[in-house]
């Protein structure tokens, strides 16, 4: 199946809106149905899971008889989603938001926060407001939570607020949902329902809450808290350093999305908000991405520091430092609170998005050996530590242990950056990242004025470099996926980006151009060719959008600025209607595939755009010289 059919009950993945309060996330379908919400944190079991099974719970607020909205947008600079509806009799506007508020742990310590508190905190309330702007419209509310990934139907009961508040519970589920509204609720089986006629100028609201914190109890209070949240996001975004450029809006939406994918109590950045949205329509490549990958750290810190969000970058750095200090053997990924055991299981009772099975929770790749992890974390430490003053005494023992681990294991095969489930191989990009680990370690040792250690680590770095340049290059002078093949791999685009070779090196240029010419479909980059790579799975996949953005950055590096700009323009044209990206894009029809929204894609977008802008600035400053661009190391 090439894509989602027109008669599908499931919206296209790219049509979902994304909400976050930095502790939980939600997806909102164009129909006004909230189809993904996990509580009480973003990796917990879902209470609304219709994105994976139409019977797994949802929460719709909208016109009674119309499912297709007239327009959708985020209120500029915010995570407040606004949907406009036109009917035969009138117009309404629905606004959806996960509320933020002032820091509220004044009389007691938070049980979950391990990072320094800020001035704001999640309110643990999903707020929906509706306003009739002309005519009159019949509005319906249907809230049907199904706890534990669609396994436990809810039972509703009224509270002392009568028809204006209901509580949903399920047996053996330690979570209660409270729905508060100025509409009159009724209960049908596991569903709370309301219906009302709104006339011009009239308003209604509904607030779903799941903690002891009070929801708004009238529309005025609801509106004030929505405005507070909108201003919070706008003030947060104003802290950033965004270039005055036509692509600024893409950078801003990516920054907001990355912030929304951050678990504020620990600083962890999750790969995506969802699990098991398929990389192949109807296929088996369905994974749980609600975890924090260590390999994301370099790009996360580079992107956040580049845009001026040092606080968020530092929080993620200290999350990484926590697990690196605790664990002798560093995993490739962790839970958002640093959990090690991410046991993978399938939920066979769920239909799957467009029938894509299995639906998985947990991720069995957590215990894979990936030798690139040491390079990723050492490069992120190097980015964080900008001076001797930044080289914290707590961090130095961690650095030494990680460099020594890279030295011990760099000659061993692994499963590579893509976590292939076939046989371990000597992946070239893994060797390159082991070089990064030893190279950055040597630089930090020199910064610390330990010349003997720096010399020993540099000697190993030189040995790894020579090995890769000898065994990792084909007879055509192109870097290969692993030592036993001449197949291409998009991870080799990192070679100029991490400064393994200078961008004018013939092998680096040849590799970038070979990937651009032979590992693409309609210019969009594949990770690898599935018929050339034993990844332990069947079927094909779409283009990996992060790899396409990597190609943009790499093309800038080797001096192909015009080609990079054309590709970047094409990629930006594939953004979802709300400016979001999934993991993959089908090059044939532009459909988004895989988990959504995808942090790694937005990080690579930031990297690519900044590369182009800096190259353009350099070209304008010295018009007679062709720029290599991107002088800042990734």
GROMACS .gro file of N, CA, C and O in nm, residues 66-124:
model
  236
   66UNK      N    1  -2.026   1.838   1.096
   66UNK     CA    2  -1.916   1.865   1.003
   66UNK      C    3  -1.785   1.818   1.066
   66UNK      O    4  -1.760   1.843   1.185
   67UNK      N    5  -1.704   1.749   0.989
   67UNK     CA    6  -1.577   1.694   1.038
   67UNK      C    7  -1.455   1.762   0.978
   67UNK      O    8  -1.345   1.746   1.029
   68UNK      N    9  -1.472   1.833   0.869
   68UNK     CA   10  -1.357   1.895   0.801
   68UNK      C   11  -1.355   2.044   0.833
   68UNK      O   12  -1.450   2.116   0.799
   69UNK      N   13  -1.251   2.093   0.899
   69UNK     CA   14  -1.248   2.234   0.938
   69UNK      C   15  -1.217   2.325   0.821
   69UNK      O   16  -1.165   2.282   0.717
   70UNK      N   17  -1.247   2.454   0.839
   70UNK     CA   18  -1.214   2.553   0.737
   70UNK      C   19  -1.067   2.590   0.741
   70UNK      O   20  -1.005   2.616   0.637
   71UNK      N   21  -1.009   2.594   0.860
   71UNK     CA   22  -0.868   2.633   0.874
   71UNK      C   23  -0.818   2.590   1.010
   71UNK      O   24  -0.896   2.576   1.106
   72UNK      N   25  -0.686   2.568   1.019
   72UNK     CA   26  -0.621   2.536   1.146
   72UNK      C   27  -0.488   2.609   1.151
   72UNK      O   28  -0.421   2.625   1.049
   73UNK      N   29  -0.451   2.653   1.268
   73UNK     CA   30  -0.322   2.719   1.287
   73UNK      C   31  -0.287   2.717   1.435
   73UNK      O   32  -0.374   2.692   1.521
   74UNK      N   33  -0.159   2.740   1.464
   74UNK     CA   34  -0.120   2.773   1.600
   74UNK      C   35  -0.132   2.924   1.617
   74UNK      O   36  -0.094   3.000   1.526
   75UNK      N   37  -0.184   2.968   1.730
   75UNK     CA   38  -0.170   3.110   1.761
   75UNK      C   39  -0.022   3.142   1.755
   75UNK      O   40   0.060   3.072   1.816
   76UNK      N   41   0.019   3.242   1.678
   76UNK     CA   42   0.162   3.262   1.650
   76UNK      C   43   0.248   3.263   1.776
   76UNK      O   44   0.214   3.327   1.876
   77UNK      N   45   0.358   3.187   1.767
   77UNK     CA   46   0.453   3.182   1.877
   77UNK      C   47   0.410   3.099   1.995
   77UNK      O   48   0.470   3.108   2.103
   78UNK      N   49   0.308   3.013   1.979
   78UNK     CA   50   0.255   2.937   2.092
   78UNK      C   51   0.234   2.791   2.056
   78UNK      O   52   0.251   2.749   1.941
   79UNK      N   53   0.191   2.715   2.157
   79UNK     CA   54   0.145   2.577   2.140
   79UNK      C   55  -0.006   2.570   2.159
   79UNK      O   56  -0.060   2.468   2.202
   80UNK      N   57  -0.076   2.680   2.129
   80UNK     CA   58  -0.222   2.685   2.136
   80UNK      C   59  -0.276   2.662   1.995
   80UNK      O   60  -0.249   2.741   1.904
   81UNK      N   61  -0.350   2.554   1.976
   81UNK     CA   62  -0.403   2.518   1.845
   81UNK      C   63  -0.541   2.578   1.826
   81UNK      O   64  -0.629   2.564   1.911
   82UNK      N   65  -0.561   2.645   1.713
   82UNK     CA   66  -0.689   2.710   1.682
   82UNK      C   67  -0.748   2.649   1.556
   82UNK      O   68  -0.682   2.644   1.452
   83UNK      N   69  -0.873   2.602   1.565
   83UNK     CA   70  -0.942   2.540   1.453
   83UNK      C   71  -1.069   2.619   1.424
   83UNK      O   72  -1.151   2.642   1.514
   84UNK      N   73  -1.084   2.660   1.299
   84UNK     CA   74  -1.203   2.737   1.258
   84UNK      C   75  -1.296   2.647   1.179
   84UNK      O   76  -1.253   2.571   1.092
   85UNK      N   77  -1.426   2.657   1.209
   85UNK     CA   78  -1.527   2.575   1.145
   85UNK      C   79  -1.635   2.663   1.084
   85UNK      O   80  -1.687   2.752   1.151
   86UNK      N   81  -1.670   2.636   0.959
   86UNK     CA   82  -1.783   2.703   0.896
   86UNK      C   83  -1.892   2.603   0.866
   86UNK      O   84  -1.867   2.498   0.805
   87UNK      N   85  -2.013   2.632   0.908
   87UNK     CA   86  -2.127   2.546   0.880
   87UNK      C   87  -2.229   2.625   0.796
   87UNK      O   88  -2.209   2.743   0.767
   88UNK      N   89  -2.337   2.560   0.762
   88UNK     CA   90  -2.440   2.628   0.683
   88UNK      C   91  -2.507   2.740   0.760
   88UNK      O   92  -2.567   2.831   0.701
   89UNK      N   93  -2.492   2.738   0.894
   89UNK     CA   94  -2.564   2.836   0.977
   89UNK      C   95  -2.472   2.931   1.052
   89UNK      O   96  -2.520   3.029   1.111
   90UNK      N   97  -2.342   2.904   1.057
   90UNK     CA   98  -2.255   2.994   1.133
   90UNK      C   99  -2.111   2.945   1.139
   90UNK      O  100  -2.073   2.847   1.074
   91UNK      N  101  -2.031   3.020   1.217
   91UNK     CA  102  -1.888   2.991   1.232
   91UNK      C  103  -1.852   2.982   1.380
   91UNK      O  104  -1.902   3.062   1.461
   92UNK      N  105  -1.763   2.887   1.411
   92UNK     CA  106  -1.708   2.878   1.547
   92UNK      C  107  -1.557   2.864   1.539
   92UNK      O  108  -1.502   2.823   1.435
   93UNK      N  109  -1.491   2.897   1.648
   93UNK     CA  110  -1.347   2.878   1.662
   93UNK      C  111  -1.322   2.797   1.789
   93UNK      O  112  -1.371   2.834   1.897
   94UNK      N  113  -1.249   2.687   1.774
   94UNK     CA  114  -1.212   2.602   1.887
   94UNK      C  115  -1.063   2.620   1.914
   94UNK      O  116  -0.981   2.619   1.821
   95UNK      N  117  -1.027   2.638   2.041
   95UNK     CA  118  -0.887   2.648   2.080
   95UNK      C  119  -0.855   2.535   2.178
   95UNK      O  120  -0.930   2.511   2.273
   96UNK      N  121  -0.743   2.466   2.151
   96UNK     CA  122  -0.699   2.354   2.234
   96UNK      C  123  -0.561   2.383   2.290
   96UNK      O  124  -0.472   2.428   2.216
   97UNK      N  125  -0.541   2.352   2.418
   97UNK     CA  126  -0.412   2.380   2.481
   97UNK      C  127  -0.396   2.293   2.605
   97UNK      O  128  -0.493   2.263   2.675
   98UNK      N  129  -0.273   2.251   2.630
   98UNK     CA  130  -0.235   2.193   2.759
   98UNK      C  131  -0.182   2.308   2.842
   98UNK      O  132  -0.081   2.371   2.807
   99UNK      N  133  -0.250   2.338   2.951
   99UNK     CA  134  -0.225   2.460   3.024
   99UNK      C  135  -0.091   2.459   3.097
   99UNK      O  136  -0.049   2.358   3.154
  100UNK      N  137  -0.025   2.575   3.094
  100UNK     CA  138   0.090   2.604   3.177
  100UNK      C  139   0.048   2.710   3.278
  100UNK      O  140  -0.045   2.788   3.253
  101UNK      N  141   0.117   2.715   3.392
  101UNK     CA  142   0.087   2.815   3.492
  101UNK      C  143   0.210   2.847   3.574
  101UNK      O  144   0.319   2.791   3.549
  102UNK      N  145   0.198   2.933   3.672
  102UNK     CA  146   0.312   2.964   3.759
  102UNK      C  147   0.358   2.840   3.834
  102UNK      O  148   0.279   2.747   3.858
  103UNK      N  149   0.485   2.838   3.873
  103UNK     CA  150   0.538   2.728   3.954
  103UNK      C  151   0.453   2.715   4.081
  103UNK      O  152   0.429   2.814   4.150
  104UNK      N  153   0.402   2.594   4.107
  104UNK     CA  154   0.306   2.580   4.216
  104UNK      C  155   0.355   2.494   4.333
  104UNK      O  156   0.277   2.464   4.423
  105UNK      N  157   0.482   2.454   4.331
  105UNK     CA  158   0.533   2.375   4.445
  105UNK      C  159   0.598   2.468   4.548
  105UNK      O  160   0.719   2.462   4.572
  106UNK      N  161   0.518   2.556   4.606
  106UNK     CA  162   0.571   2.652   4.703
  106UNK      C  163   0.572   2.597   4.845
  106UNK      O  164   0.660   2.631   4.925
  107UNK      N  165   0.475   2.513   4.879
  107UNK     CA  166   0.464   2.461   5.015
  107UNK      C  167   0.518   2.320   5.029
  107UNK      O  168   0.526   2.267   5.141
  108UNK      N  169   0.551   2.256   4.917
  108UNK     CA  170   0.606   2.121   4.923
  108UNK      C  171   0.701   2.103   4.805
  108UNK      O  172   0.695   2.175   4.707
  109UNK      N  173   0.790   2.008   4.817
  109UNK     CA  174   0.883   1.979   4.708
  109UNK      C  175   0.814   1.894   4.602
  109UNK      O  176   0.731   1.808   4.634
  110UNK      N  177   0.849   1.916   4.478
  110UNK     CA  178   0.799   1.831   4.370
  110UNK      C  179   0.855   1.691   4.385
  110UNK      O  180   0.973   1.673   4.419
  111UNK      N  181   0.773   1.592   4.359
  111UNK     CA  182   0.818   1.453   4.367
  111UNK      C  183   0.885   1.405   4.239
  111UNK      O  184   0.939   1.297   4.235
  112UNK      N  185   0.878   1.488   4.134
  112UNK     CA  186   0.928   1.443   4.004
  112UNK      C  187   1.042   1.528   3.949
  112UNK      O  188   1.123   1.479   3.871
  113UNK      N  189   1.050   1.655   3.986
  113UNK     CA  190   1.149   1.745   3.925
  113UNK      C  191   1.289   1.719   3.982
  113UNK      O  192   1.308   1.719   4.103
  114UNK      N  193   1.383   1.701   3.890
  114UNK     CA  194   1.524   1.688   3.929
  114UNK      C  195   1.610   1.801   3.874
  114UNK      O  196   1.727   1.811   3.905
  115UNK      N  197   1.555   1.882   3.787
  115UNK     CA  198   1.625   2.000   3.737
  115UNK      C  199   1.580   2.123   3.817
  115UNK      O  200   1.476   2.120   3.882
  116UNK      N  201   1.657   2.229   3.808
  116UNK     CA  202   1.623   2.352   3.881
  116UNK      C  203   1.488   2.405   3.835
  116UNK      O  204   1.463   2.416   3.715
  117UNK      N  205   1.399   2.439   3.926
  117UNK     CA  206   1.268   2.491   3.887
  117UNK      C  207   1.279   2.624   3.813
  117UNK      O  208   1.370   2.703   3.835
  118UNK      N  209   1.184   2.646   3.724
  118UNK     CA  210   1.173   2.774   3.655
  118UNK      C  211   1.056   2.851   3.716
  118UNK      O  212   1.011   2.820   3.826
  119UNK      N  213   1.006   2.950   3.646
  119UNK     CA  214   0.893   3.029   3.696
  119UNK      C  215   0.758   2.969   3.658
  119UNK      O  216   0.654   3.024   3.694
  120UNK      N  217   0.758   2.858   3.584
  120UNK     CA  218   0.633   2.803   3.532
  120UNK      C  219   0.632   2.651   3.548
  120UNK      O  220   0.736   2.588   3.573
  121UNK      N  221   0.514   2.594   3.533
  121UNK     CA  222   0.499   2.450   3.552
  121UNK      C  223   0.373   2.405   3.479
  121UNK      O  224   0.284   2.485   3.449
  122UNK      N  225   0.365   2.276   3.451
  122UNK     CA  226   0.245   2.219   3.390
  122UNK      C  227   0.128   2.227   3.488
  122UNK      O  228   0.144   2.202   3.607
  123UNK      N  229   0.010   2.260   3.434
  123UNK     CA  230  -0.110   2.269   3.515
  123UNK      C  231  -0.186   2.136   3.520
  123UNK      O  232  -0.283   2.122   3.595
  124UNK      N  233  -0.148   2.041   3.435
  124UNK     CA  234  -0.214   1.910   3.429
  124UNK      C  235  -0.361   1.923   3.390
  124UNK      O  236  -0.448   1.854   3.445
   0.00000   0.00000   0.00000
